[in-house]
mmCIF file of C-alpha atoms and ligand atoms in Angstrom:
data_model
loop_
_atom_site.group_PDB
_atom_site.id
_atom_site.type_symbol
_atom_site.label_atom_id
_atom_site.label_comp_id
_atom_site.label_asym_id
_atom_site.label_seq_id
_atom_site.Cartn_x
_atom_site.Cartn_y
_atom_site.Cartn_z
ATOM 1 C CA UNK K 1 -31.170 34.837 11.515
ATOM 2 C CA UNK K 2 -28.624 36.235 9.094
ATOM 3 C CA UNK K 3 -31.195 37.341 6.516
ATOM 4 C CA UNK K 4 -33.793 38.611 8.944
ATOM 5 C CA UNK K 5 -33.319 41.075 11.730
ATOM 6 C CA UNK K 6 -32.701 39.339 15.045
ATOM 7 C CA UNK K 7 -35.187 40.172 17.768
ATOM 8 C CA UNK K 8 -33.662 41.158 21.080
ATOM 9 C CA UNK K 9 -35.305 41.627 24.458
ATOM 10 C CA UNK K 10 -33.325 43.530 27.091
ATOM 11 C CA UNK K 11 -33.879 43.134 30.839
ATOM 12 C CA UNK K 12 -32.611 46.036 32.942
ATOM 13 C CA UNK K 13 -33.077 47.185 36.527
ATOM 14 C CA UNK K 14 -31.168 50.456 36.648
ATOM 15 C CA UNK K 15 -29.644 53.363 34.768
ATOM 16 C CA UNK K 16 -29.227 51.384 31.536
ATOM 17 C CA UNK K 17 -25.988 52.574 29.970
ATOM 18 C CA UNK K 18 -25.456 49.099 28.498
ATOM 19 C CA UNK K 19 -28.993 49.194 27.148
ATOM 20 C CA UNK K 20 -28.139 52.570 25.598
ATOM 21 C CA UNK K 21 -25.017 51.096 23.995
ATOM 22 C CA UNK K 22 -27.166 48.343 22.453
ATOM 23 C CA UNK K 23 -29.810 50.864 21.322
ATOM 24 C CA UNK K 24 -27.127 52.988 19.657
ATOM 25 C CA UNK K 25 -25.489 49.942 18.060
ATOM 26 C CA UNK K 26 -28.800 48.790 16.650
ATOM 27 C CA UNK K 27 -29.522 52.270 15.246
ATOM 28 C CA UNK K 28 -26.118 52.291 13.569
ATOM 29 C CA UNK K 29 -26.783 48.798 12.168
ATOM 30 C CA UNK K 30 -23.721 47.570 14.036
ATOM 31 C CA UNK K 31 -25.523 44.249 14.319
ATOM 32 C CA UNK K 32 -28.298 42.722 12.325
ATOM 33 C CA UNK K 33 -30.987 43.059 14.963
ATOM 34 C CA UNK K 34 -33.365 45.312 16.842
ATOM 35 C CA UNK K 35 -34.558 45.638 20.408
ATOM 36 C CA UNK K 36 -38.229 44.742 20.376
ATOM 37 C CA UNK K 37 -38.886 45.125 24.086
ATOM 38 C CA UNK K 38 -37.271 46.338 27.295
ATOM 39 C CA UNK K 39 -38.450 44.701 30.515
ATOM 40 C CA UNK K 40 -37.700 46.044 33.966
ATOM 41 C CA UNK K 41 -38.415 44.758 37.451
ATOM 42 C CA UNK K 42 -37.991 48.320 38.723
ATOM 43 C CA UNK K 43 -40.552 50.943 37.729
ATOM 44 C CA UNK K 44 -38.056 53.719 38.514
ATOM 45 C CA UNK K 45 -35.258 52.361 36.287
ATOM 46 C CA UNK K 46 -33.848 55.050 34.003
ATOM 47 C CA UNK K 47 -33.413 52.255 31.456
ATOM 48 C CA UNK K 48 -37.170 52.508 30.869
ATOM 49 C CA UNK K 49 -36.837 56.176 29.962
ATOM 50 C CA UNK K 50 -34.013 55.363 27.566
ATOM 51 C CA UNK K 51 -36.219 52.768 25.877
ATOM 52 C CA UNK K 52 -39.126 55.193 25.606
ATOM 53 C CA UNK K 53 -36.890 57.895 24.143
ATOM 54 C CA UNK K 54 -35.787 55.372 21.513
ATOM 55 C CA UNK K 55 -39.371 54.356 20.775
ATOM 56 C CA UNK K 56 -38.932 50.848 22.152
ATOM 57 C CA UNK K 57 -41.905 49.214 23.907
ATOM 58 C CA UNK K 58 -41.466 48.575 27.616
ATOM 59 C CA UNK K 59 -42.966 46.213 30.152
ATOM 60 C CA UNK K 60 -42.653 46.902 33.863
ATOM 61 C CA UNK K 61 -42.964 43.909 36.148
ATOM 62 C CA UNK K 62 -42.666 45.636 39.492
ATOM 63 C CA UNK K 63 -41.081 42.926 41.610
ATOM 64 C CA UNK K 64 -42.529 44.418 44.813
ATOM 65 C CA UNK K 65 -46.067 43.963 43.517
ATOM 66 C CA UNK K 66 -45.753 40.172 43.142
ATOM 67 C CA UNK K 67 -46.637 37.872 46.061
ATOM 68 C CA UNK K 68 -43.554 35.712 45.486
ATOM 69 C CA UNK K 69 -40.490 35.245 43.309
ATOM 70 C CA UNK K 70 -42.265 32.276 41.745
ATOM 71 C CA UNK K 71 -45.179 34.433 40.607
ATOM 72 C CA UNK K 72 -42.856 37.104 39.293
ATOM 73 C CA UNK K 73 -40.846 34.562 37.306
ATOM 74 C CA UNK K 74 -44.013 32.991 35.941
ATOM 75 C CA UNK K 75 -45.180 36.329 34.599
ATOM 76 C CA UNK K 76 -41.734 37.150 33.227
ATOM 77 C CA UNK K 77 -41.630 33.802 31.439
ATOM 78 C CA UNK K 78 -45.051 34.440 29.898
ATOM 79 C CA UNK K 79 -43.971 37.856 28.625
ATOM 80 C CA UNK K 80 -40.762 36.412 27.186
ATOM 81 C CA UNK K 81 -42.545 33.506 25.527
ATOM 82 C CA UNK K 82 -45.094 35.830 23.958
ATOM 83 C CA UNK K 83 -42.321 38.040 22.633
ATOM 84 C CA UNK K 84 -40.341 35.005 21.443
ATOM 85 C CA UNK K 85 -36.993 36.787 20.965
ATOM 86 C CA UNK K 86 -33.897 35.368 19.294
ATOM 87 C CA UNK K 87 -31.785 36.754 22.116
ATOM 88 C CA UNK K 88 -32.313 38.024 25.653
ATOM 89 C CA UNK K 89 -29.728 40.476 26.994
ATOM 90 C CA UNK K 90 -29.413 41.140 30.693
ATOM 91 C CA UNK K 91 -28.099 44.665 31.081
ATOM 92 C CA UNK K 92 -27.778 45.559 34.727
ATOM 93 C CA UNK K 93 -30.628 43.201 35.581
ATOM 94 C CA UNK K 94 -30.283 42.736 39.311
ATOM 95 C CA UNK K 95 -32.006 39.374 39.771
ATOM 96 C CA UNK K 96 -30.987 35.786 39.249
ATOM 97 C CA UNK K 97 -33.129 34.272 36.528
ATOM 98 C CA UNK K 98 -35.077 31.167 37.523
ATOM 99 C CA UNK K 99 -34.491 27.701 36.087
ATOM 100 C CA UNK K 100 -37.659 27.674 33.992
ATOM 101 C CA UNK K 101 -36.670 30.796 32.085
ATOM 102 C CA UNK K 102 -33.123 29.580 31.507
ATOM 103 C CA UNK K 103 -34.380 26.189 30.288
ATOM 104 C CA UNK K 104 -36.852 27.880 27.939
ATOM 105 C CA UNK K 105 -34.118 29.897 26.193
ATOM 106 C CA UNK K 106 -31.053 27.658 26.087
ATOM 107 C CA UNK K 107 -27.908 29.610 25.163
ATOM 108 C CA UNK K 108 -30.068 32.526 24.177
ATOM 109 C CA UNK K 109 -29.570 34.632 27.293
ATOM 110 C CA UNK K 110 -26.477 36.805 27.725
ATOM 111 C CA UNK K 111 -25.239 38.858 30.640
ATOM 112 C CA UNK K 112 -22.543 41.490 31.064
ATOM 113 C CA UNK K 113 -20.511 41.457 34.255
ATOM 114 C CA UNK K 114 -17.937 44.051 35.376
ATOM 115 C CA UNK K 115 -15.031 41.740 36.168
ATOM 116 C CA UNK K 116 -12.894 39.129 34.477
ATOM 117 C CA UNK K 117 -14.904 36.083 35.475
ATOM 118 C CA UNK K 118 -14.505 33.739 37.247
ATOM 119 C CA UNK K 119 -12.926 36.412 39.458
ATOM 120 C CA UNK K 120 -15.315 38.545 41.480
ATOM 121 C CA UNK K 121 -18.776 37.220 40.613
ATOM 122 C CA UNK K 122 -21.910 38.654 42.206
ATOM 123 C CA UNK K 123 -22.545 42.139 43.481
ATOM 124 C CA UNK K 124 -20.048 45.021 43.631
ATOM 125 C CA UNK K 125 -17.475 43.311 41.432
ATOM 126 C CA UNK K 126 -15.454 46.526 41.034
ATOM 127 C CA UNK K 127 -15.309 47.028 44.817
ATOM 128 C CA UNK K 128 -14.209 43.407 45.222
ATOM 129 C CA UNK K 129 -11.426 43.976 42.676
ATOM 130 C CA UNK K 130 -10.187 47.201 44.320
ATOM 131 C CA UNK K 131 -10.241 45.639 47.786
ATOM 132 C CA UNK K 132 -8.440 42.511 46.611
ATOM 133 C CA UNK K 133 -5.686 44.622 45.103
ATOM 134 C CA UNK K 134 -5.645 43.140 41.607
ATOM 135 C CA UNK K 135 -3.718 45.130 39.010
ATOM 136 C CA UNK K 136 -5.935 44.171 36.094
ATOM 137 C CA UNK K 137 -9.693 43.804 35.853
ATOM 138 C CA UNK K 138 -12.234 44.144 33.090
ATOM 139 C CA UNK K 139 -15.559 42.777 31.965
ATOM 140 C CA UNK K 140 -17.142 39.602 30.662
ATOM 141 C CA UNK K 141 -20.076 38.799 28.415
ATOM 142 C CA UNK K 142 -21.319 35.287 29.079
ATOM 143 C CA UNK K 143 -24.269 33.050 28.435
ATOM 144 C CA UNK K 144 -26.486 32.707 31.468
ATOM 145 C CA UNK K 145 -26.771 29.398 33.247
ATOM 146 C CA UNK K 146 -28.283 28.562 36.618
ATOM 147 C CA UNK K 147 -25.305 29.748 38.636
ATOM 148 C CA UNK K 148 -24.292 33.249 39.610
ATOM 149 C CA UNK K 149 -22.180 34.642 36.728
ATOM 150 C CA UNK K 150 -20.950 31.127 35.887
ATOM 151 C CA UNK K 151 -22.129 30.555 32.308
ATOM 152 C CA UNK K 152 -19.880 29.988 29.263
ATOM 153 C CA UNK K 153 -17.775 33.045 28.471
ATOM 154 C CA UNK K 154 -18.312 34.762 25.133
ATOM 155 C CA UNK K 155 -16.000 37.791 25.283
ATOM 156 C CA UNK K 156 -13.752 39.471 27.825
ATOM 157 C CA UNK K 157 -11.783 42.669 27.787
ATOM 158 C CA UNK K 158 -9.304 43.823 30.397
ATOM 159 C CA UNK K 159 -8.197 47.181 31.724
ATOM 160 C CA UNK K 160 -5.701 48.295 34.392
ATOM 161 C CA UNK K 161 -6.612 48.866 38.014
ATOM 162 C CA UNK K 162 -4.706 51.981 39.092
ATOM 163 C CA UNK K 163 -3.194 52.334 42.552
ATOM 164 C CA UNK K 164 -5.622 55.001 43.692
ATOM 165 C CA UNK K 165 -8.739 53.662 42.015
ATOM 166 C CA UNK K 166 -11.980 53.719 43.951
ATOM 167 C CA UNK K 167 -14.747 51.260 43.073
ATOM 168 C CA UNK K 168 -16.397 54.178 41.250
ATOM 169 C CA UNK K 169 -13.373 55.181 39.158
ATOM 170 C CA UNK K 170 -12.733 51.554 38.238
ATOM 171 C CA UNK K 171 -16.413 51.041 37.379
ATOM 172 C CA UNK K 172 -16.277 54.042 35.074
ATOM 173 C CA UNK K 173 -13.206 52.670 33.245
ATOM 174 C CA UNK K 174 -14.675 49.171 32.940
ATOM 175 C CA UNK K 175 -17.963 50.553 31.649
ATOM 176 C CA UNK K 176 -16.312 51.875 28.478
ATOM 177 C CA UNK K 177 -15.177 48.314 27.736
ATOM 178 C CA UNK K 178 -18.592 46.861 28.617
ATOM 179 C CA UNK K 179 -20.292 49.034 26.041
ATOM 180 C CA UNK K 180 -17.876 47.836 23.381
ATOM 181 C CA UNK K 181 -17.903 44.098 24.023
ATOM 182 C CA UNK K 182 -21.636 43.758 24.659
ATOM 183 C CA UNK K 183 -22.550 44.992 21.196
ATOM 184 C CA UNK K 184 -19.770 42.833 19.726
ATOM 185 C CA UNK K 185 -21.124 39.715 21.459
ATOM 186 C CA UNK K 186 -24.621 40.487 20.180
ATOM 187 C CA UNK K 187 -23.257 40.920 16.669
ATOM 188 C CA UNK K 188 -21.447 37.565 16.789
ATOM 189 C CA UNK K 189 -24.551 35.855 18.148
ATOM 190 C CA UNK K 190 -26.875 37.294 15.520
ATOM 191 C CA UNK K 191 -24.446 36.301 12.787
ATOM 192 C CA UNK K 192 -24.700 32.721 14.073
ATOM 193 C CA UNK K 193 -20.990 32.701 14.834
ATOM 194 C CA UNK K 194 -21.096 31.475 18.439
ATOM 195 C CA UNK K 195 -20.938 27.770 19.123
ATOM 196 C CA UNK K 196 -21.222 26.522 22.697
ATOM 197 C CA UNK K 197 -19.216 23.385 23.444
ATOM 198 C CA UNK K 198 -19.430 22.536 27.107
ATOM 199 C CA UNK K 199 -17.921 25.450 28.985
ATOM 200 C CA UNK K 200 -16.382 26.935 25.880
ATOM 201 C CA UNK K 201 -17.857 29.336 23.397
ATOM 202 C CA UNK K 202 -16.134 28.942 20.061
ATOM 203 C CA UNK K 203 -16.154 31.706 17.521
ATOM 204 C CA UNK K 204 -16.825 30.434 14.036
ATOM 205 C CA UNK K 205 -14.926 32.243 11.338
HETATM 206 C C1 LIG G 1 -22.847 47.155 34.667
HETATM 207 O O1 LIG G 1 -21.623 47.391 35.304
HETATM 208 C C2 LIG G 1 -23.002 45.698 34.346
HETATM 209 O O2 LIG G 1 -21.803 45.052 34.050
HETATM 210 C C3 LIG G 1 -23.592 45.129 35.602
HETATM 211 O O3 LIG G 1 -24.456 46.133 36.085
HETATM 212 C C4 LIG G 1 -24.028 47.409 35.582
HETATM 213 C C5 LIG G 1 -25.192 47.986 34.862
HETATM 214 O O4 LIG G 1 -24.937 49.276 34.393
HETATM 215 N N1 LIG G 1 -24.239 43.868 35.368
HETATM 216 P P1 LIG G 1 -25.944 49.944 33.373
HETATM 217 O O5 LIG G 1 -27.325 49.910 34.012
HETATM 218 O O6 LIG G 1 -25.902 49.184 32.101
HETATM 219 O O7 LIG G 1 -25.454 51.357 33.233
#
């Protein structure tokens, strides 16, 4: 992977600022890879527009048009297997990936989450942090396993939670950190510098 460009597939459901950060990083050769495909479960996701503007192929698997989650996952797995990426990045992808997909790409799927895991997994992590009253929060890039935001942690970055933060103001602050550590995690991965040992991800020098 170090000589050749790593092939990345991004899955996104929404506005896609993390996708944009990865697109920009790839254009600047921040990492040794390119985004070959963007897949969305939501035909209205602005992430799709970002991909198109960058000339990246897109596949829309409109979740609502599938008879069941099983059928949707089957199709998603087929698309991923055909694309055969080195790395799959979830970037605001709002579904839990099924077992089959995770098993097919062991330690090749990453996610970005807007809290310091294991605190505040799941939806509305920034709102959870504000309501809990923590003074520090941040974001986490982790490998995806079968749990909800439970996979081995690759990188984390923290930021303060201010007294009068709203979930929105905190989300905005955290997002700046997300955009930085996601591209860094991708870079480390594509350089072959991440070694997973049980729950730990070791960074090879
Ligand atoms: C980010 O906060 C990310 O951590 C979470 O969903 C949000 C997606 O934002 N998983 P965007 O679509 O990348 O702008």
